[in-house]
PDB file of C-alpha atoms in Angstrom:
ATOM      1  CA  MET F 197      76.624  23.732 -81.515  1.00  0.00           C
ATOM      2  CA  SER F 198      75.671  25.622 -85.327  1.00  0.00           C
ATOM      3  CA  LEU F 199      73.945  28.037 -84.228  1.00  0.00           C
ATOM      4  CA  GLU F 200      73.328  30.862 -85.559  1.00  0.00           C
ATOM      5  CA  GLY F 201      75.345  34.120 -84.257  1.00  0.00           C
ATOM      6  CA  LEU F 202      77.254  31.760 -82.047  1.00  0.00           C
ATOM      7  CA  PRO F 203      80.882  31.415 -83.086  1.00  0.00           C
ATOM      8  CA  THR F 204      82.095  27.341 -83.324  1.00  0.00           C
ATOM      9  CA  THR F 205      85.139  27.528 -81.239  1.00  0.00           C
ATOM     10  CA  ALA F 206      85.547  26.855 -77.320  1.00  0.00           C
ATOM     11  CA  ARG F 207      86.984  30.323 -77.165  1.00  0.00           C
ATOM     12  CA  GLY F 208      84.641  32.007 -79.497  1.00  0.00           C
ATOM     13  CA  ILE F 209      81.755  31.327 -77.117  1.00  0.00           C
ATOM     14  CA  GLN F 210      83.747  31.500 -73.566  1.00  0.00           C
ATOM     15  CA  GLN F 211      85.026  35.396 -75.314  1.00  0.00           C
ATOM     16  CA  LYS F 212      80.883  35.921 -76.463  1.00  0.00           C
ATOM     17  CA  ALA F 213      79.445  35.253 -72.898  1.00  0.00           C
ATOM     18  CA  LYS F 214      81.934  37.605 -70.998  1.00  0.00           C
ATOM     19  CA  ARG F 215      81.733  40.259 -73.295  1.00  0.00           C
ATOM     20  CA  GLU F 216      76.923  40.194 -72.996  1.00  0.00           C
ATOM     21  CA  GLY F 217      77.012  38.734 -69.596  1.00  0.00           C
ATOM     22  CA  TRP F 218      75.556  35.722 -70.246  1.00  0.00           C
ATOM     23  CA  SER F 219      74.500  34.024 -66.426  1.00  0.00           C
ATOM     24  CA  PHE F 220      76.786  31.132 -64.846  1.00  0.00           C
ATOM     25  CA  THR F 221      77.038  29.370 -62.232  1.00  0.00           C
ATOM     26  CA  GLN F 222      80.208  28.283 -60.738  1.00  0.00           C
ATOM     27  CA  ILE F 223      81.289  24.604 -60.367  1.00  0.00           C
ATOM     28  CA  PRO F 224      84.380  22.818 -58.498  1.00  0.00           C
ATOM     29  CA  ALA F 225      86.953  22.070 -60.655  1.00  0.00           C
ATOM     30  CA  LYS F 226      90.794  20.904 -61.317  1.00  0.00           C
ATOM     31  CA  GLY F 227      92.917  22.951 -62.453  1.00  0.00           C
ATOM     32  CA  GLY F 228      90.516  26.512 -62.868  1.00  0.00           C
ATOM     33  CA  ARG F 229      90.970  29.877 -60.918  1.00  0.00           C
ATOM     34  CA  GLY F 230      90.272  29.477 -57.537  1.00  0.00           C
ATOM     35  CA  GLY F 231      89.476  25.773 -58.234  1.00  0.00           C
ATOM     36  CA  VAL F 232      86.530  26.788 -59.357  1.00  0.00           C
ATOM     37  CA  LYS F 233      84.978  27.150 -63.423  1.00  0.00           C
ATOM     38  CA  LYS F 234      82.271  29.012 -64.343  1.00  0.00           C
ATOM     39  CA  ILE F 235      79.028  27.127 -67.018  1.00  0.00           C
ATOM     40  CA  TYR F 236      77.813  29.422 -68.696  1.00  0.00           C
ATOM     41  CA  ALA F 237      74.133  29.479 -69.812  1.00  0.00           C
ATOM     42  CA  LEU F 238      72.445  30.194 -72.946  1.00  0.00           C
ATOM     43  CA  PRO F 239      70.293  33.151 -73.314  1.00  0.00           C
ATOM     44  CA  PRO F 240      66.481  32.873 -74.389  1.00  0.00           C
ATOM     45  CA  ASP F 241      66.894  33.303 -78.028  1.00  0.00           C
ATOM     46  CA  LEU F 242      69.852  30.799 -78.969  1.00  0.00           C
ATOM     47  CA  LEU F 243      67.788  28.151 -76.589  1.00  0.00           C
ATOM     48  CA  ALA F 244      64.852  28.807 -78.533  1.00  0.00           C
ATOM     49  CA  GLN F 245      66.416  27.964 -81.442  1.00  0.00           C
ATOM     50  CA  LEU F 246      68.440  24.818 -80.299  1.00  0.00           C
ATOM     51  CA  ARG F 247      65.238  23.075 -78.672  1.00  0.00           C
ATOM     52  CA  GLN F 248      63.457  24.347 -82.551  1.00  0.00           C
ATOM     53  CA  ARG F 249      66.882  22.307 -84.120  1.00  0.00           C
ATOM     54  CA  GLU F 250      66.504  18.850 -81.666  1.00  0.00           C
ATOM     55  CA  THR F 251      62.767  19.007 -82.160  1.00  0.00           C
ATOM     56  CA  THR F 252      63.085  18.691 -86.247  1.00  0.00           C
ATOM     57  CA  ARG F 253      65.665  16.161 -85.866  1.00  0.00           C
ATOM     58  CA  LEU F 254      63.652  14.293 -83.586  1.00  0.00           C
ATOM     59  CA  LEU F 255      60.228  14.107 -85.494  1.00  0.00           C
ATOM     60  CA  THR F 256      62.684  13.648 -88.667  1.00  0.00           C
ATOM     61  CA  GLN F 257      65.359  11.320 -88.232  1.00  0.00           C
ATOM     62  CA  THR F 258      63.844   7.807 -88.089  1.00  0.00           C
ATOM     63  CA  GLN F 259      60.102   7.360 -89.363  1.00  0.00           C
ATOM     64  CA  PRO F 260      58.033   5.321 -86.954  1.00  0.00           C
ATOM     65  CA  GLU F 261      55.615   3.178 -87.676  1.00  0.00           C
ATOM     66  CA  LEU F 262      52.392   4.141 -88.695  1.00  0.00           C
ATOM     67  CA  LEU F 263      50.217   2.567 -85.752  1.00  0.00           C
ATOM     68  CA  PRO F 264      52.806   1.434 -82.633  1.00  0.00           C
ATOM     69  CA  ALA F 265      50.214   0.934 -80.861  1.00  0.00           C
ATOM     70  CA  LEU F 266      47.886  -1.074 -82.837  1.00  0.00           C
ATOM     71  CA  ALA F 267      51.871  -3.550 -81.986  1.00  0.00           C
ATOM     72  CA  GLU F 268      51.075  -4.039 -78.411  1.00  0.00           C
ATOM     73  CA  THR F 269      48.911  -6.744 -77.701  1.00  0.00           C
ATOM     74  CA  ALA F 270      45.231  -7.448 -77.237  1.00  0.00           C
ATOM     75  CA  THR F 271      45.522  -7.649 -73.708  1.00  0.00           C
ATOM     76  CA  GLU F 272      48.161  -4.311 -73.343  1.00  0.00           C
ATOM     77  CA  LEU F 273      45.152  -2.537 -75.239  1.00  0.00           C
ATOM     78  CA  SER F 274      42.695  -3.335 -73.997  1.00  0.00           C
ATOM     79  CA  GLY F 275      42.370  -0.812 -70.784  1.00  0.00           C
ATOM     80  CA  SER F 276      42.698   1.564 -73.759  1.00  0.00           C
ATOM     81  CA  LEU F 277      40.833   0.426 -76.589  1.00  0.00           C
ATOM     82  CA  LYS F 278      37.784   0.527 -75.094  1.00  0.00           C
ATOM     83  CA  THR F 279      33.890   2.645 -75.502  1.00  0.00           C
ATOM     84  CA  ASP F 280      31.662   4.703 -73.148  1.00  0.00           C
ATOM     85  CA  ASP F 281      29.360   2.145 -73.689  1.00  0.00           C
ATOM     86  CA  GLY F 282      31.760  -0.806 -72.897  1.00  0.00           C
ATOM     87  CA  ASP F 283      32.957  -2.364 -76.471  1.00  0.00           C
ATOM     88  CA  ASP F 284      36.550  -3.808 -76.128  1.00  0.00           C
ATOM     89  CA  LEU F 285      39.035  -4.144 -78.510  1.00  0.00           C
ATOM     90  CA  ALA F 286      37.745  -8.197 -79.108  1.00  0.00           C
ATOM     91  CA  ARG F 287      34.161  -6.962 -80.167  1.00  0.00           C
ATOM     92  CA  SER F 288      35.643  -3.724 -82.560  1.00  0.00           C
ATOM     93  CA  THR F 289      35.928  -3.589 -85.986  1.00  0.00           C
ATOM     94  CA  GLN F 290      39.321  -3.354 -87.832  1.00  0.00           C
ATOM     95  CA  ALA F 291      38.308   0.002 -88.686  1.00  0.00           C
ATOM     96  CA  GLN F 292      37.988   1.259 -85.268  1.00  0.00           C
ATOM     97  CA  ARG F 293      41.270  -0.180 -84.223  1.00  0.00           C
ATOM     98  CA  ASP F 294      42.845   1.271 -86.516  1.00  0.00           C
ATOM     99  CA  GLN F 295      41.716   4.975 -85.618  1.00  0.00           C
ATOM    100  CA  ALA F 296      42.248   4.263 -81.797  1.00  0.00           C
ATOM    101  CA  GLY F 297      45.847   3.114 -82.232  1.00  0.00           C
ATOM    102  CA  ALA F 298      46.445   5.615 -84.820  1.00  0.00           C
ATOM    103  CA  ARG F 299      45.173   8.223 -82.096  1.00  0.00           C
ATOM    104  CA  LEU F 300      47.360   6.717 -79.360  1.00  0.00           C
ATOM    105  CA  GLY F 301      50.430   7.057 -81.577  1.00  0.00           C
ATOM    106  CA  VAL F 302      49.951  10.981 -82.045  1.00  0.00           C
ATOM    107  CA  LEU F 303      49.715  10.887 -78.155  1.00  0.00           C
ATOM    108  CA  HIS F 304      52.697   8.836 -77.674  1.00  0.00           C
ATOM    109  CA  LYS F 305      54.626  10.842 -80.273  1.00  0.00           C
ATOM    110  CA  VAL F 306      53.142  14.186 -78.228  1.00  0.00           C
ATOM    111  CA  GLU F 307      54.251  12.713 -74.980  1.00  0.00           C
ATOM    112  CA  GLU F 308      58.064  11.170 -76.716  1.00  0.00           C
ATOM    113  CA  LEU F 309      58.350  15.023 -77.744  1.00  0.00           C
ATOM    114  CA  MET F 310      58.007  16.598 -74.336  1.00  0.00           C
ATOM    115  CA  ALA F 311      59.885  14.113 -72.579  1.00  0.00           C
ATOM    116  CA  GLN F 312      62.646  14.522 -75.147  1.00  0.00           C
ATOM    117  CA  THR F 313      62.894  18.443 -75.368  1.00  0.00           C
ATOM    118  CA  ARG F 314      61.121  19.813 -72.453  1.00  0.00           C
ATOM    119  CA  VAL F 315      58.365  21.531 -73.893  1.00  0.00           C
ATOM    120  CA  SER F 316      54.765  21.654 -72.990  1.00  0.00           C
ATOM    121  CA  LYS F 317      51.727  20.538 -73.922  1.00  0.00           C
ATOM    122  CA  GLU F 318      50.391  23.026 -76.170  1.00  0.00           C
ATOM    123  CA  THR F 319      53.840  23.228 -77.806  1.00  0.00           C
ATOM    124  CA  ALA F 320      54.564  19.419 -78.954  1.00  0.00           C
ATOM    125  CA  ILE F 321      51.232  19.714 -80.425  1.00  0.00           C
ATOM    126  CA  THR F 322      51.784  22.758 -82.351  1.00  0.00           C
ATOM    127  CA  THR F 323      55.194  21.034 -83.635  1.00  0.00           C
ATOM    128  CA  ILE F 324      53.859  17.666 -84.618  1.00  0.00           C
ATOM    129  CA  LEU F 325      50.945  19.332 -86.748  1.00  0.00           C
ATOM    130  CA  THR F 326      53.566  21.538 -88.438  1.00  0.00           C
ATOM    131  CA  MET F 327      55.665  19.197 -88.932  1.00  0.00           C
ATOM    132  CA  ALA F 328      52.520  17.494 -91.195  1.00  0.00           C
ATOM    133  CA  ARG F 329      52.306  19.953 -93.146  1.00  0.00           C
ATOM    134  CA  HIS F 330      55.722  19.763 -94.540  1.00  0.00           C
ATOM    135  CA  PRO F 331      56.709  17.766 -96.984  1.00  0.00           C
ATOM    136  CA  SER F 332      58.971  15.685 -94.943  1.00  0.00           C
ATOM    137  CA  GLY F 333      56.503  15.015 -92.083  1.00  0.00           C
ATOM    138  CA  GLU F 334      54.049  12.890 -94.647  1.00  0.00           C
ATOM    139  CA  TYR F 335      53.780   9.638 -92.658  1.00  0.00           C
ATOM    140  CA  ILE F 336      52.711  12.116 -89.215  1.00  0.00           C
ATOM    141  CA  ALA F 337      50.280  13.485 -91.490  1.00  0.00           C
ATOM    142  CA  LYS F 338      49.075  10.149 -92.675  1.00  0.00           C
ATOM    143  CA  MET F 339      48.637   9.038 -88.700  1.00  0.00           C
ATOM    144  CA  LEU F 340      46.785  11.966 -87.750  1.00  0.00           C
ATOM    145  CA  ARG F 341      44.540  11.747 -90.643  1.00  0.00           C
ATOM    146  CA  LEU F 342      43.790   7.843 -89.623  1.00  0.00           C
ATOM    147  CA  ALA F 343      43.590   9.288 -86.237  1.00  0.00           C
ATOM    148  CA  ASN F 344      40.447  12.109 -87.223  1.00  0.00           C
ATOM    149  CA  ASP F 345      39.476   9.146 -89.816  1.00  0.00           C
ATOM    150  CA  LYS F 346      34.870   9.856 -88.551  1.00  0.00           C
ATOM    151  CA  ARG F 347      33.955   8.174 -92.485  1.00  0.00           C
ATOM    152  CA  GLY F 348      36.133   5.553 -93.938  1.00  0.00           C
ATOM    153  CA  GLY F 349      38.529   8.553 -95.526  1.00  0.00           C
ATOM    154  CA  GLY F 350      39.058  12.142 -96.892  1.00  0.00           C
ATOM    155  CA  ALA F 351      39.625  13.401 -92.842  1.00  0.00           C
ATOM    156  CA  GLY F 352      42.303  16.317 -92.506  1.00  0.00           C
ATOM    157  CA  ILE F 353      44.712  17.217 -89.998  1.00  0.00           C
ATOM    158  CA  PRO F 354      42.884  17.358 -86.486  1.00  0.00           C
ATOM    159  CA  SER F 355      43.172  20.577 -84.328  1.00  0.00           C
ATOM    160  CA  SER F 356      44.823  21.093 -81.595  1.00  0.00           C
ATOM    161  CA  ARG F 357      41.912  20.997 -79.530  1.00  0.00           C
ATOM    162  CA  THR F 358      40.836  17.321 -80.917  1.00  0.00           C
ATOM    163  CA  ILE F 359      44.373  16.221 -79.975  1.00  0.00           C
ATOM    164  CA  LYS F 360      43.952  17.148 -76.141  1.00  0.00           C
ATOM    165  CA  ARG F 361      40.584  15.689 -76.067  1.00  0.00           C
ATOM    166  CA  TRP F 362      42.468  11.933 -77.076  1.00  0.00           C
ATOM    167  CA  PHE F 363      44.499  13.309 -74.323  1.00  0.00           C
ATOM    168  CA  ALA F 364      41.263  12.809 -72.220  1.00  0.00           C
ATOM    169  CA  GLN F 365      39.446   9.803 -73.572  1.00  0.00           C
ATOM    170  CA  ARG F 366      42.542   8.114 -72.754  1.00  0.00           C
ATOM    171  CA  ASP F 367      42.294   9.000 -69.605  1.00  0.00           C
ATOM    172  CA  ALA F 368      38.745   7.853 -69.222  1.00  0.00           C
ATOM    173  CA  ASN F 369      39.207   4.656 -70.989  1.00  0.00           C
ATOM    174  CA  ARG F 370      37.330   6.122 -74.417  1.00  0.00           C
ATOM    175  CA  ILE F 371      40.001   6.120 -77.252  1.00  0.00           C
ATOM    176  CA  MET F 372      37.863   3.520 -79.449  1.00  0.00           C
ATOM    177  CA  ALA F 373      35.152   5.844 -81.258  1.00  0.00           C
ATOM    178  CA  LYS F 374      32.039   4.926 -80.003  1.00  0.00           C
ATOM    179  CA  VAL F 375      29.948   2.818 -83.560  1.00  0.00           C
ATOM    180  CA  LYS F 376      26.425   4.372 -83.716  1.00  0.00           C
ATOM    181  CA  GLN F 377      24.023   1.029 -82.607  1.00  0.00           C
ATOM    182  CA  PRO F 378      21.004   1.345 -83.439  1.00  0.00           C
ATOM    183  CA  ASP F 379      17.430   1.987 -81.865  1.00  0.00           C
ATOM    184  CA  MET F 380      15.124  -1.306 -81.809  1.00  0.00           C
ATOM    185  CA  ARG F 381      12.643   0.436 -78.928  1.00  0.00           C
ATOM    186  CA  GLN F 382       9.024  -0.338 -80.038  1.00  0.00           C
ATOM    187  CA  PRO F 383       7.316   2.979 -80.570  1.00  0.00           C
ATOM    188  CA  GLU F 384       4.415   3.309 -78.316  1.00  0.00           C
ATOM    189  CA  TRP F 385       1.886   2.771 -81.582  1.00  0.00           C
ATOM    190  CA  ALA F 386       3.363  -0.455 -82.304  1.00  0.00           C
ATOM    191  CA  ALA F 387       1.417  -2.657 -80.214  1.00  0.00           C
ATOM    192  CA  CYS F 388      -2.115  -1.119 -81.510  1.00  0.00           C
ATOM    193  CA  PHE F 389      -0.783  -1.300 -85.868  1.00  0.00           C
ATOM    194  CA  LEU F 390       0.124  -4.918 -85.449  1.00  0.00           C
ATOM    195  CA  TRP F 391      -2.306  -6.131 -83.787  1.00  0.00           C
ATOM    196  CA  HIS F 392      -4.820  -4.793 -86.935  1.00  0.00           C
ATOM    197  CA  TYR F 393      -1.768  -5.581 -89.169  1.00  0.00           C
ATOM    198  CA  ARG F 394      -1.095  -9.398 -88.473  1.00  0.00           C
ATOM    199  CA  GLN F 395      -4.069 -11.169 -88.996  1.00  0.00           C
ATOM    200  CA  PRO F 396      -4.854 -14.344 -91.574  1.00  0.00           C
ATOM    201  CA  GLN F 397      -6.773 -11.971 -93.767  1.00  0.00           C
ATOM    202  CA  LYS F 398      -3.357 -10.913 -94.217  1.00  0.00           C
ATOM    203  CA  PRO F 399      -4.076  -7.168 -95.064  1.00  0.00           C
ATOM    204  CA  SER F 400      -1.827  -4.866 -96.568  1.00  0.00           C
ATOM    205  CA  VAL F 401      -0.323  -2.289 -94.683  1.00  0.00           C
ATOM    206  CA  GLN F 402      -2.022   0.195 -96.107  1.00  0.00           C
ATOM    207  CA  ALA F 403      -4.949  -1.464 -95.824  1.00  0.00           C
ATOM    208  CA  ALA F 404      -3.931  -2.269 -92.270  1.00  0.00           C
ATOM    209  CA  TYR F 405      -2.628   1.348 -91.305  1.00  0.00           C
ATOM    210  CA  HIS F 406      -6.135   2.776 -92.284  1.00  0.00           C
ATOM    211  CA  ARG F 407      -7.853   0.467 -89.956  1.00  0.00           C
ATOM    212  CA  PHE F 408      -5.021   1.423 -87.598  1.00  0.00           C
ATOM    213  CA  ALA F 409      -5.278   5.337 -87.721  1.00  0.00           C
ATOM    214  CA  ARG F 410      -9.018   5.042 -86.616  1.00  0.00           C
ATOM    215  CA  ASP F 411      -8.190   3.182 -83.206  1.00  0.00           C
ATOM    216  CA  TRP F 412      -5.080   4.950 -81.868  1.00  0.00           C
ATOM    217  CA  GLN F 413      -6.955   8.302 -82.302  1.00  0.00           C
ATOM    218  CA  ALA F 414     -10.273   7.146 -81.068  1.00  0.00           C
ATOM    219  CA  GLN F 415      -7.383   5.328 -78.227  1.00  0.00           C
ATOM    220  CA  GLN F 416      -4.700   8.932 -78.131  1.00  0.00           C
ATOM    221  CA  PRO F 417      -7.070  11.606 -79.282  1.00  0.00           C
ATOM    222  CA  LEU F 418      -4.016  14.094 -77.729  1.00  0.00           C
ATOM    223  CA  ALA F 419      -0.776  11.467 -79.445  1.00  0.00           C
ATOM    224  CA  LYS F 420       0.410  12.018 -82.857  1.00  0.00           C
ATOM    225  CA  LEU F 421      -0.288   9.643 -85.477  1.00  0.00           C
ATOM    226  CA  PRO F 422       2.643   8.382 -86.897  1.00  0.00           C
ATOM    227  CA  SER F 423       3.312   8.707 -90.759  1.00  0.00           C
ATOM    228  CA  ILE F 424       2.382   5.294 -92.952  1.00  0.00           C
ATOM    229  CA  HIS F 425       6.242   5.947 -93.697  1.00  0.00           C
ATOM    230  CA  ALA F 426       7.122   5.673 -90.282  1.00  0.00           C
ATOM    231  CA  VAL F 427       5.107   2.850 -90.038  1.00  0.00           C
ATOM    232  CA  ARG F 428       7.050   1.078 -92.909  1.00  0.00           C
ATOM    233  CA  ARG F 429      10.210   1.799 -91.741  1.00  0.00           C
ATOM    234  CA  PHE F 430       8.427   0.030 -88.382  1.00  0.00           C
ATOM    235  CA  LEU F 431       7.794  -3.374 -90.619  1.00  0.00           C
ATOM    236  CA  HIS F 432      11.593  -3.040 -92.240  1.00  0.00           C
ATOM    237  CA  ASP F 433      14.357  -2.719 -89.532  1.00  0.00           C
ATOM    238  CA  LYS F 434      12.577  -3.583 -87.126  1.00  0.00           C
ATOM    239  CA  LEU F 435      11.285  -6.711 -86.623  1.00  0.00           C
ATOM    240  CA  GLY F 436      12.800  -9.859 -88.437  1.00  0.00           C
ATOM    241  CA  ASN F 437      10.948 -12.148 -90.592  1.00  0.00           C
ATOM    242  CA  VAL F 438       8.866 -14.136 -88.324  1.00  0.00           C
ATOM    243  CA  CYS F 439       8.053 -11.548 -86.454  1.00  0.00           C
ATOM    244  CA  ARG F 440       6.152  -9.860 -88.645  1.00  0.00           C
ATOM    245  CA  GLU F 441       4.479 -12.490 -90.258  1.00  0.00           C
ATOM    246  CA  ASP F 442       3.517 -14.120 -86.947  1.00  0.00           C
ATOM    247  CA  GLY F 443      -0.628 -14.108 -87.103  1.00  0.00           C
ATOM    248  CA  ARG F 444      -0.282 -13.860 -90.450  1.00  0.00           C
ATOM    249  CA  LYS F 445       0.512 -16.899 -91.598  1.00  0.00           C
ATOM    250  CA  GLY F 446       0.444 -20.529 -89.533  1.00  0.00           C
ATOM    251  CA  LYS F 447       2.882 -22.124 -87.908  1.00  0.00           C
ATOM    252  CA  ARG F 448       4.154 -24.353 -91.024  1.00  0.00           C
ATOM    253  CA  GLU F 449       4.287 -21.181 -93.481  1.00  0.00           C
ATOM    254  CA  LEU F 450       6.605 -19.507 -90.307  1.00  0.00           C
ATOM    255  CA  LYS F 451       8.899 -22.345 -90.419  1.00  0.00           C
ATOM    256  CA  THR F 452      10.003 -21.962 -94.016  1.00  0.00           C
ATOM    257  CA  LEU F 453      11.220 -18.267 -92.562  1.00  0.00           C
ATOM    258  CA  GLN F 454      13.492 -19.386 -89.775  1.00  0.00           C
ATOM    259  CA  GLY F 455      17.128 -19.815 -89.831  1.00  0.00           C
ATOM    260  CA  TYR F 456      18.588 -23.678 -90.395  1.00  0.00           C
ATOM    261  CA  THR F 457      21.124 -25.415 -90.371  1.00  0.00           C
ATOM    262  CA  GLU F 458      22.359 -28.173 -92.918  1.00  0.00           C
ATOM    263  CA  ARG F 459      23.817 -31.001 -91.537  1.00  0.00           C
ATOM    264  CA  GLU F 460      26.344 -33.445 -93.418  1.00  0.00           C
ATOM    265  CA  PHE F 461      26.134 -36.343 -90.780  1.00  0.00           C
TER     266      PHE F 461
END
């Protein structure tokens, strides 16, 4: 076994076991004294040393694929790569798929280590995080950084608590990071402002805002008046060109703002 403190020959191990009183079980065997032979159990210190050696060997003997989960088909992954708002694999971005695949790869590695070394999840996670900080575990570190990536680069090694959270997210079909969607809801003052802004005279934003401010404060004296900057952001971010210019331009002018498709027939 080549363990520290353990003799290298079978005879030496047997003598050490008898001398130190290792626990054993007896099983039927041919040629043994009384038709049985003793099977000794390693003491806790040697058993821990053996497990550590096997764990290190499993992590370094072969270099797995960086993203094993991404090698699966889209059908097989559709149950795991989902966000909590229903976005599935087909609607995800490449960055989302890379991150989700890396997370599944990390979880697969943890479970593989648990099965082969019979250690707890906590121990397996700690071992993988330790190996990621060793030069020989560079591929594990890359997979962990990609799985923990939030903004396209620069992510560090995740904590044990983060990996445990990935297990819970996988069980709930939420392993893929959610992409923030813009809030397109219109504020309560939008209709009042647009009534002043959508005029054939084409008033500027500032002129329409001054008229809107007087009307809004008269209609809603307790409501908070939005700033002109909030109004400009509303016009720019939440209204399309046609919707914004409706009432300020005629139908023919609005038509020039609409999209069109050139056909070659």
